[in-house]
Backbone as JSON, one array per atom type, in Angstrom:
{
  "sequence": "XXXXXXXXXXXXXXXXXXXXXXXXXXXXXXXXXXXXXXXXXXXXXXXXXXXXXXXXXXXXXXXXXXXXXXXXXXXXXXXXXXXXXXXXXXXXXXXXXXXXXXXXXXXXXXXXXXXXXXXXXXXXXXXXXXXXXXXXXXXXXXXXXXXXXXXXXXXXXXXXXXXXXXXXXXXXXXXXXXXXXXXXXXXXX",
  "N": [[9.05, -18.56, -33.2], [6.25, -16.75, -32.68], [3.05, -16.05, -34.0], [1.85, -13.26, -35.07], [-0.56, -11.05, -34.86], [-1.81, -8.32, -36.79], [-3.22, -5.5, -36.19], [-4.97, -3.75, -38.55], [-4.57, 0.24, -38.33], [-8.48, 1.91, -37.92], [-10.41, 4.34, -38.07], [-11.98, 5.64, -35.54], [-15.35, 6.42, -34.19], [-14.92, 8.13, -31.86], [-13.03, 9.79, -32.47], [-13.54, 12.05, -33.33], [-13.8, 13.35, -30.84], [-12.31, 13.02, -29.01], [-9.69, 14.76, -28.42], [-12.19, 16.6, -26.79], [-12.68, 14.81, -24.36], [-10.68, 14.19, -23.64], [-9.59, 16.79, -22.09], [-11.85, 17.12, -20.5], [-11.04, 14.87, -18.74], [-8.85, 15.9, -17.88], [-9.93, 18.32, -16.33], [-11.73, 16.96, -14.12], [-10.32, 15.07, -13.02], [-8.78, 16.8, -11.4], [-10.96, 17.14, -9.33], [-12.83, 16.68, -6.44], [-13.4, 13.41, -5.64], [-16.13, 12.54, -5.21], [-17.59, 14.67, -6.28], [-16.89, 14.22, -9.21], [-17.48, 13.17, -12.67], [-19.05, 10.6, -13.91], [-18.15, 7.78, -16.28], [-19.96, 7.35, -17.65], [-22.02, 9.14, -17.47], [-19.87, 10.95, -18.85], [-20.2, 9.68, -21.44], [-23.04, 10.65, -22.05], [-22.85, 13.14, -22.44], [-21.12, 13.4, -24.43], [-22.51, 12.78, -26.56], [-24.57, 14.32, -26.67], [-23.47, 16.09, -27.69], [-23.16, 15.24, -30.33], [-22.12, 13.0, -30.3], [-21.62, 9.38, -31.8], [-21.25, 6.98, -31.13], [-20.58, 3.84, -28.77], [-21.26, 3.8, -25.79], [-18.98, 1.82, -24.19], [-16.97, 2.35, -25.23], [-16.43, 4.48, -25.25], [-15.66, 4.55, -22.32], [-13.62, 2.65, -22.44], [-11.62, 4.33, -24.06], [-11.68, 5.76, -21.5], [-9.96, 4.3, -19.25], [-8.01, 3.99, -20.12], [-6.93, 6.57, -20.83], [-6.53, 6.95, -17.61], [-4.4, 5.21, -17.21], [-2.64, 5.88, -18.28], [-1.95, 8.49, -17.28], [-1.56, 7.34, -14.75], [0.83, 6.31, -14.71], [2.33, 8.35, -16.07], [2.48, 9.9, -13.37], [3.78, 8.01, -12.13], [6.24, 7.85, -12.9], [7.39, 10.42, -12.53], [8.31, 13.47, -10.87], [6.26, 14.14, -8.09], [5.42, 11.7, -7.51], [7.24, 9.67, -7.93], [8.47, 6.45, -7.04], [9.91, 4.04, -5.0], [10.33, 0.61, -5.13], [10.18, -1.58, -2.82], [12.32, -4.01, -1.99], [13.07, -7.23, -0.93], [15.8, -9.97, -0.03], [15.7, -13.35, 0.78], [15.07, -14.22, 4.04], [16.34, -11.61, 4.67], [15.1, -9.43, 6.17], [12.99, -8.42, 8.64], [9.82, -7.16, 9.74], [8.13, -5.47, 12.17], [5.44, -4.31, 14.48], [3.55, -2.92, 16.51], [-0.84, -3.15, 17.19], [-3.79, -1.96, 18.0], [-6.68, -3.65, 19.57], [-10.17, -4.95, 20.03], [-11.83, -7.21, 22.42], [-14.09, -9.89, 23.29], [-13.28, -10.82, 26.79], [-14.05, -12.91, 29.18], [-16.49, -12.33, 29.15], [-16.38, -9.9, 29.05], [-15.58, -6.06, 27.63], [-12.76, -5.6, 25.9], [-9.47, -4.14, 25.88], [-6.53, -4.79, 23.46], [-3.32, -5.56, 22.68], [-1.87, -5.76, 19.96], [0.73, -7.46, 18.22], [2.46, -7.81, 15.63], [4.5, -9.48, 13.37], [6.16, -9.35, 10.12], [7.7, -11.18, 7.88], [9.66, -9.82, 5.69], [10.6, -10.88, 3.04], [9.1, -12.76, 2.03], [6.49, -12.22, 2.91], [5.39, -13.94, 5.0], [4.06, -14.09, 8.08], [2.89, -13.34, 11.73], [0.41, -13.23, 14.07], [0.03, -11.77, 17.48], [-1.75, -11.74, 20.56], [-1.75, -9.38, 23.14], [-2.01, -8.1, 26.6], [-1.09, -5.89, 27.37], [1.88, -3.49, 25.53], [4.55, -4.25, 26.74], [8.33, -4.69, 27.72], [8.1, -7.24, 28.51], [6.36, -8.67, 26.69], [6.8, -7.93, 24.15], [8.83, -9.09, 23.95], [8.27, -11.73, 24.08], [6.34, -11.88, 22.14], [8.61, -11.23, 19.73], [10.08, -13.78, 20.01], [8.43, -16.3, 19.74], [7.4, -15.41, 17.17], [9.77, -16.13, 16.2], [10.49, -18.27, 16.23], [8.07, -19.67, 15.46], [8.11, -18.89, 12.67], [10.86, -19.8, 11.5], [12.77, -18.71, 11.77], [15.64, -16.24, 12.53], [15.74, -13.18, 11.02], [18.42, -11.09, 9.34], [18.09, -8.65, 9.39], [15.8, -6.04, 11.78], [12.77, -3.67, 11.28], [11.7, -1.11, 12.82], [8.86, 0.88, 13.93], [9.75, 3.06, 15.6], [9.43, 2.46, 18.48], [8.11, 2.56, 21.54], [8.43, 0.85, 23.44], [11.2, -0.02, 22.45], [12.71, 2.18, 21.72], [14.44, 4.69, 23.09], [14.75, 7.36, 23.1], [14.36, 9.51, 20.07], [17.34, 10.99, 17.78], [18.42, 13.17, 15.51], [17.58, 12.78, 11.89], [18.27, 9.58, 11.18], [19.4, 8.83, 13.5], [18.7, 6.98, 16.29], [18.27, 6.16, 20.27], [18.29, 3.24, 21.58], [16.79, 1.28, 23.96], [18.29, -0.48, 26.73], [17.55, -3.11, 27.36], [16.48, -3.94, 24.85], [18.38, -3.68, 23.33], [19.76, -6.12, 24.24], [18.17, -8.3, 23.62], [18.06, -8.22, 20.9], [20.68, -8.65, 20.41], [21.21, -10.71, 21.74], [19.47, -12.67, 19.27], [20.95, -11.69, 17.35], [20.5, -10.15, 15.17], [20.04, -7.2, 13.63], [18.43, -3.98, 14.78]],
  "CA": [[8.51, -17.23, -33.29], [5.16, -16.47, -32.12], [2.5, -15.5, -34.8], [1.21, -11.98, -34.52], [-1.76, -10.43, -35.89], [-1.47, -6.65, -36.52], [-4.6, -4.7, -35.99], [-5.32, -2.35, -38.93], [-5.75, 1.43, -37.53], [-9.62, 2.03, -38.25], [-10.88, 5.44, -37.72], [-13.61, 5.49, -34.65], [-16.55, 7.71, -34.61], [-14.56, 8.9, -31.06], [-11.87, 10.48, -33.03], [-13.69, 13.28, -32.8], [-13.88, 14.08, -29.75], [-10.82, 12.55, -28.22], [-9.54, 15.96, -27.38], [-13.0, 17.14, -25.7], [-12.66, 14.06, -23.71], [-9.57, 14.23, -22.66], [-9.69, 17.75, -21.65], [-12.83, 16.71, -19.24], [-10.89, 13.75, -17.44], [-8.37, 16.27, -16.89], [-10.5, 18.58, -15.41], [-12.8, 15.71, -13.62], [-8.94, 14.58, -11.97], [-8.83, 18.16, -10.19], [-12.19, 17.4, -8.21], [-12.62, 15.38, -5.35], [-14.07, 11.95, -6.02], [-17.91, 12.78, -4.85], [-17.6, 15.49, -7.65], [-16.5, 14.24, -10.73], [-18.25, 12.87, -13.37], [-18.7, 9.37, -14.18], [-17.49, 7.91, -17.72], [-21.48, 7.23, -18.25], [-22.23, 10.57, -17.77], [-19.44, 11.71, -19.87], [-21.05, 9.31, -22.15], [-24.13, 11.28, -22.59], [-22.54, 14.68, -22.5], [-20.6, 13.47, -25.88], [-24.03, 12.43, -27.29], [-25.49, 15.7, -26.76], [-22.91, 16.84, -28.68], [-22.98, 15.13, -31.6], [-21.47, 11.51, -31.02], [-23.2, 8.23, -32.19], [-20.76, 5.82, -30.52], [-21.07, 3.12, -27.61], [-20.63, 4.03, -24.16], [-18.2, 0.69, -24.54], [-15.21, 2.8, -26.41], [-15.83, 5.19, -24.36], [-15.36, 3.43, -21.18], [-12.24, 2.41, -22.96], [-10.55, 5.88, -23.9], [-11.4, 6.73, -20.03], [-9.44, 3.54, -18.73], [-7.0, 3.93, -20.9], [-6.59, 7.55, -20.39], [-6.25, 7.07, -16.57], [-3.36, 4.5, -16.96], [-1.33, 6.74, -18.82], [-1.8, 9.36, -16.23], [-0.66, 6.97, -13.33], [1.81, 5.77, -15.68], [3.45, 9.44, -16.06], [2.72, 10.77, -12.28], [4.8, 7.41, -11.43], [7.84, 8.46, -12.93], [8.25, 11.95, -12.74], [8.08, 14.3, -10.42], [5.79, 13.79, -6.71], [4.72, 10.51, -7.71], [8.11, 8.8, -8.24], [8.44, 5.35, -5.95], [11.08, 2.8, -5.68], [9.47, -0.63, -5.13], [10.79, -2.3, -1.87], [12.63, -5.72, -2.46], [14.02, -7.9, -0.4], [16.05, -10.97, 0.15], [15.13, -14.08, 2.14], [16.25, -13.66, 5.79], [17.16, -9.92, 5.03], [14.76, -8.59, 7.12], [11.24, -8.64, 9.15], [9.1, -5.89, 10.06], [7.41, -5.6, 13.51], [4.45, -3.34, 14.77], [2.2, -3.01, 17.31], [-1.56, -2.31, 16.92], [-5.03, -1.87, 19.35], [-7.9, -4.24, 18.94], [-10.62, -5.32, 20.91], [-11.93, -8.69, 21.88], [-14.56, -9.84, 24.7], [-12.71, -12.06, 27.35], [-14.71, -13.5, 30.18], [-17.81, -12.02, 28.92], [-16.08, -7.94, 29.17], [-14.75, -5.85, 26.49], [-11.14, -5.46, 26.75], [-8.57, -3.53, 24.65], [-5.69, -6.16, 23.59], [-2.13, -5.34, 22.16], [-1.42, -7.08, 18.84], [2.1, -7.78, 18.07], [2.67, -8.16, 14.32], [5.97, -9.72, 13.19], [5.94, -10.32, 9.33], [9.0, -11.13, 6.91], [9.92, -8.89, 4.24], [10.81, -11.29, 1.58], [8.4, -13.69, 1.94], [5.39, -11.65, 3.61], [4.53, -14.86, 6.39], [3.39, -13.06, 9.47], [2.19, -14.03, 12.59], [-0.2, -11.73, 14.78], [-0.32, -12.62, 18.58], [-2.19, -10.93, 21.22], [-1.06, -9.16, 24.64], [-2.99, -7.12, 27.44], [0.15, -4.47, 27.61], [2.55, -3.43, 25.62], [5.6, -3.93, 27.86], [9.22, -5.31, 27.62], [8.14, -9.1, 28.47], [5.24, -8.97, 25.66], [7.78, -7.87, 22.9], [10.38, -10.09, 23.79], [7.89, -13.37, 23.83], [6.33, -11.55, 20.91], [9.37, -11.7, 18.83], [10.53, -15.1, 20.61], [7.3, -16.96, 19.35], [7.26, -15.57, 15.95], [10.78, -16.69, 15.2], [9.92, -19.74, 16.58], [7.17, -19.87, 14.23], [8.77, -18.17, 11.31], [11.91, -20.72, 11.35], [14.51, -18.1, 11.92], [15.65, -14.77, 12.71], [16.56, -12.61, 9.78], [19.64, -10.52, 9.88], [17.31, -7.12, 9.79], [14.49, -6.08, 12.06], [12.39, -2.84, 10.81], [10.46, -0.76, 13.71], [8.56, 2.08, 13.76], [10.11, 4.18, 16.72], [8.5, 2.02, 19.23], [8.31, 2.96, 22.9], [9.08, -0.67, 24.34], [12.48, 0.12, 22.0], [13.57, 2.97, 21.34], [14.19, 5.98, 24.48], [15.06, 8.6, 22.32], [15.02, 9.91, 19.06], [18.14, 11.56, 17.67], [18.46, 13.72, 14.16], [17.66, 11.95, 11.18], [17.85, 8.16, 11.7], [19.72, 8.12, 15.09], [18.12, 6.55, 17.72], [18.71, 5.59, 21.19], [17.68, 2.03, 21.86], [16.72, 0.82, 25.24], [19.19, -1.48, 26.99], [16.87, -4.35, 27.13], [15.62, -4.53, 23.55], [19.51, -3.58, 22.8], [20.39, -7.31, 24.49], [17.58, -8.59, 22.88], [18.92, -8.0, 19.64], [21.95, -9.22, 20.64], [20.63, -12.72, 21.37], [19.3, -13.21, 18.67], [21.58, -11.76, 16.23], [19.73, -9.07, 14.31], [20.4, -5.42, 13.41], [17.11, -3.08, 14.79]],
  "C": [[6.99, -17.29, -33.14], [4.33, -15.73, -32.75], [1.76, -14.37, -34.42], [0.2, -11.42, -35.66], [-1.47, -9.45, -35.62], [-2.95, -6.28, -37.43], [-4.24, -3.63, -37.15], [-6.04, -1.43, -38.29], [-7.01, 1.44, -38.84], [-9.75, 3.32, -37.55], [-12.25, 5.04, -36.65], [-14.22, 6.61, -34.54], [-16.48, 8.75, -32.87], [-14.18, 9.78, -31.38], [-11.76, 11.78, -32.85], [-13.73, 14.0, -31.94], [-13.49, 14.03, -28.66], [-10.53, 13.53, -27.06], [-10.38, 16.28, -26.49], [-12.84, 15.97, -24.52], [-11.75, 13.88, -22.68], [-9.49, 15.79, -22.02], [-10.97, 17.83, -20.08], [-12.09, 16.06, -18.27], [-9.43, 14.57, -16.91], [-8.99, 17.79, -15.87], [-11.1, 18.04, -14.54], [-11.2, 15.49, -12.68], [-8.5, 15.71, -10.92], [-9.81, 17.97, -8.8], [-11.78, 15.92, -7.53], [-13.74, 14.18, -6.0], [-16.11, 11.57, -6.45], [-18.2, 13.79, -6.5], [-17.47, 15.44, -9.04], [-17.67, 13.19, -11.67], [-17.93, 11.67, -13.52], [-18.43, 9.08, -15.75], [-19.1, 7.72, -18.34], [-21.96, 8.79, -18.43], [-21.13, 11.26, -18.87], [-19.98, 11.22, -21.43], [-21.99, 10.57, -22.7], [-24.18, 12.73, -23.01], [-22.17, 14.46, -24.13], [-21.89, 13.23, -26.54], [-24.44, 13.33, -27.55], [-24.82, 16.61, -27.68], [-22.73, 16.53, -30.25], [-22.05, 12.89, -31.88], [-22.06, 10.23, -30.52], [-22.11, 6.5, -31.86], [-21.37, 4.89, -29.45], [-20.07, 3.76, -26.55], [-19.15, 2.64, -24.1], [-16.94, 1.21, -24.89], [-15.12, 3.75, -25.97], [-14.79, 5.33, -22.38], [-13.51, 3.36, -21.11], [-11.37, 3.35, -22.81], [-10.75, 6.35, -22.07], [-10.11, 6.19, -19.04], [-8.09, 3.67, -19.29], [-5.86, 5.24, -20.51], [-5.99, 7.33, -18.59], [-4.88, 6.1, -16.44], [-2.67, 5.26, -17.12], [-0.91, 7.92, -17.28], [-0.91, 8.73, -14.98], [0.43, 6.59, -14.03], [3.05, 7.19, -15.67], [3.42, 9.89, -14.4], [3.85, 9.22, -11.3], [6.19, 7.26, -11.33], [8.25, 10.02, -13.53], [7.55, 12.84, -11.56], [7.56, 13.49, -8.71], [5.34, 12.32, -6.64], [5.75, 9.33, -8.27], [7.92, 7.79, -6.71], [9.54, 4.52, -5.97], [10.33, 1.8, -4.79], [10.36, -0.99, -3.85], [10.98, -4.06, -1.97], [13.36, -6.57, -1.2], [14.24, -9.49, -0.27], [15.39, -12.15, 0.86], [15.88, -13.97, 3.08], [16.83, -12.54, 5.84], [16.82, -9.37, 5.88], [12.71, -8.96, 7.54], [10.84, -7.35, 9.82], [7.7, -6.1, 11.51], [6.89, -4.21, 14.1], [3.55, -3.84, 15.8], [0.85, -2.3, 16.98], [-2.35, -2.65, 17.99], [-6.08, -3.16, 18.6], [-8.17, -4.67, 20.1], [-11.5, -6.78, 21.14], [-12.98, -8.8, 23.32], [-14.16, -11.03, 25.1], [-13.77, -11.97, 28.66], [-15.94, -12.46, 30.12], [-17.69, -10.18, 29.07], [-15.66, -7.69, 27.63], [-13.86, -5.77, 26.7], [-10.5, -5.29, 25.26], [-7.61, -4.29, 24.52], [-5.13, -5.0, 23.04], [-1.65, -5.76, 21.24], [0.09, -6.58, 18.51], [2.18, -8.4, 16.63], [4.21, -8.37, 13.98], [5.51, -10.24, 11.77], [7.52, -9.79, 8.09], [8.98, -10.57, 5.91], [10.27, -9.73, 3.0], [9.57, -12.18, 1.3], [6.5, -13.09, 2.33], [4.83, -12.6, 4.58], [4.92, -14.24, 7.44], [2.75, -14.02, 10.27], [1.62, -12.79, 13.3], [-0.63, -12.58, 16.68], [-0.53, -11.85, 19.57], [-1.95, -10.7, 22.97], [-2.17, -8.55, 25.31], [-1.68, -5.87, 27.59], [1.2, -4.63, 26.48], [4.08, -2.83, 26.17], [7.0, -4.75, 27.42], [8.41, -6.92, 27.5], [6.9, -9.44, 27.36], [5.83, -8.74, 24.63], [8.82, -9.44, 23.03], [9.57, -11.71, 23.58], [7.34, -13.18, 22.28], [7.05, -12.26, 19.87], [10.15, -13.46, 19.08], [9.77, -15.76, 19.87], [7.51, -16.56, 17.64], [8.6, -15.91, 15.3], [10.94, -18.05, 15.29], [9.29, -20.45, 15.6], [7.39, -19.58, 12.66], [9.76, -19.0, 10.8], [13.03, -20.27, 11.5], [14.19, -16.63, 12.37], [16.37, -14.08, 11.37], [17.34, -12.01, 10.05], [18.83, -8.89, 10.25], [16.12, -7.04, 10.6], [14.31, -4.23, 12.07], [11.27, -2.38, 11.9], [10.08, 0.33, 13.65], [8.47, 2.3, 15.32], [9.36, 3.57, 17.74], [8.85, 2.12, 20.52], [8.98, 1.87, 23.75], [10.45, -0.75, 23.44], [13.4, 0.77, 22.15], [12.87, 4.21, 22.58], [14.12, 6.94, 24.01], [15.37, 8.74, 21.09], [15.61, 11.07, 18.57], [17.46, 11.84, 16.45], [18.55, 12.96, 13.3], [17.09, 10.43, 11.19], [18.57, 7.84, 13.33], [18.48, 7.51, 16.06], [18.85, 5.98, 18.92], [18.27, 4.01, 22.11], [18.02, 1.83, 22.62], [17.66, -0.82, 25.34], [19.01, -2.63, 26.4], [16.74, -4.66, 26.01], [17.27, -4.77, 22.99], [20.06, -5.17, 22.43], [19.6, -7.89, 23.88], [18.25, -9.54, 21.82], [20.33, -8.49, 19.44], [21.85, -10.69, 20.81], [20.48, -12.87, 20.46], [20.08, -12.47, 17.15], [20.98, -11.45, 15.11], [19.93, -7.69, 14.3], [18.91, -4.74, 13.24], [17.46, -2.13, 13.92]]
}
């Protein structure tokens, strides 16, 4: 058993003014960021009113206060989440983004090709001049290469070198090519 010390409550010379405090940080949580008051400044506001504490405990009740808050807007209501888990080899997630790079002394817009595993998060990022069928397919070729496998899932966001058409919901119509793809290597897009 694991010896525990238990904190006698002590009255703090906040106590008083808990409520005004908290009534500020939830007005102060309405405004945009540029706008709100800092906990130093609320500092000095309680001063003016009458309290002979340290900025230190106040600090505290602000930090404290703001957990709780994310604490309740994370389970209830617009601010519920469910955590994303997954297995090893369940699944990998693949994206394309823009970036630019200077080759033979030009600028030039590249194609990055991101492939990274959902259980594990190892990623590889490898760069194209188009994306086109034969830059996906070495794409994903190379990073399972590099990765050590293919997982049974692959996760895309609606990507043009994939998918021809999207249907209602989650349908989609996936292009031949990526179809066979997928079929080589024995993965569910």
């Amino acid at each position: 058993m694991e010896p525990k010390f238990k904190v006698p409550a002590r009255p703090s010379k906040l106590d008083r003014f808990a409520q005004k405090l908290s009534d500020w940080l939830r007005v102060e949580a309405g405004k945009s960021r540029k706008q709100r008051r800092t906990a130093k400044q609320m500092h000095a506001d309680l001063v003016v009113l009458g309290y002979e504490g340290s900025y230190e405990r106040v600090a505290a009740f602000v930090r404290a206060w703001k957990a709780e808050r994310q604490r309740e807007q994370q389970t209830s209501g617009r601010g519920t989440f469910v955590p994303l888990v997954f297995g090893p080899g369940e699944a990998f997630q693949f994206d394309w983004s823009e970036d630019w790079a200077i080759l033979g002394g030009e600028r030039t817009k590249l194609q990055v090709a991101h492939t990274k595993l959902s259980h594990s998060r190892a990623f590889i990022v490898r760069a194209y001049p188009l994306q086109t069928h034969e830059m996906l397919f070495d794409a994903m070729t190379q990073a399972f290469r590099v990765l050590g496998g293919v997982p049974r899932r692959g996760i895309f966001d609606n990507m043009k070198t994939a998918v021809d058409r999207i249907g209602s919901g989650k349908a989609r119509q996936v292009n031949a090519r990526f179809a066979a793809m997928a079929s080589h290597y024995l993965f569910e897009p």
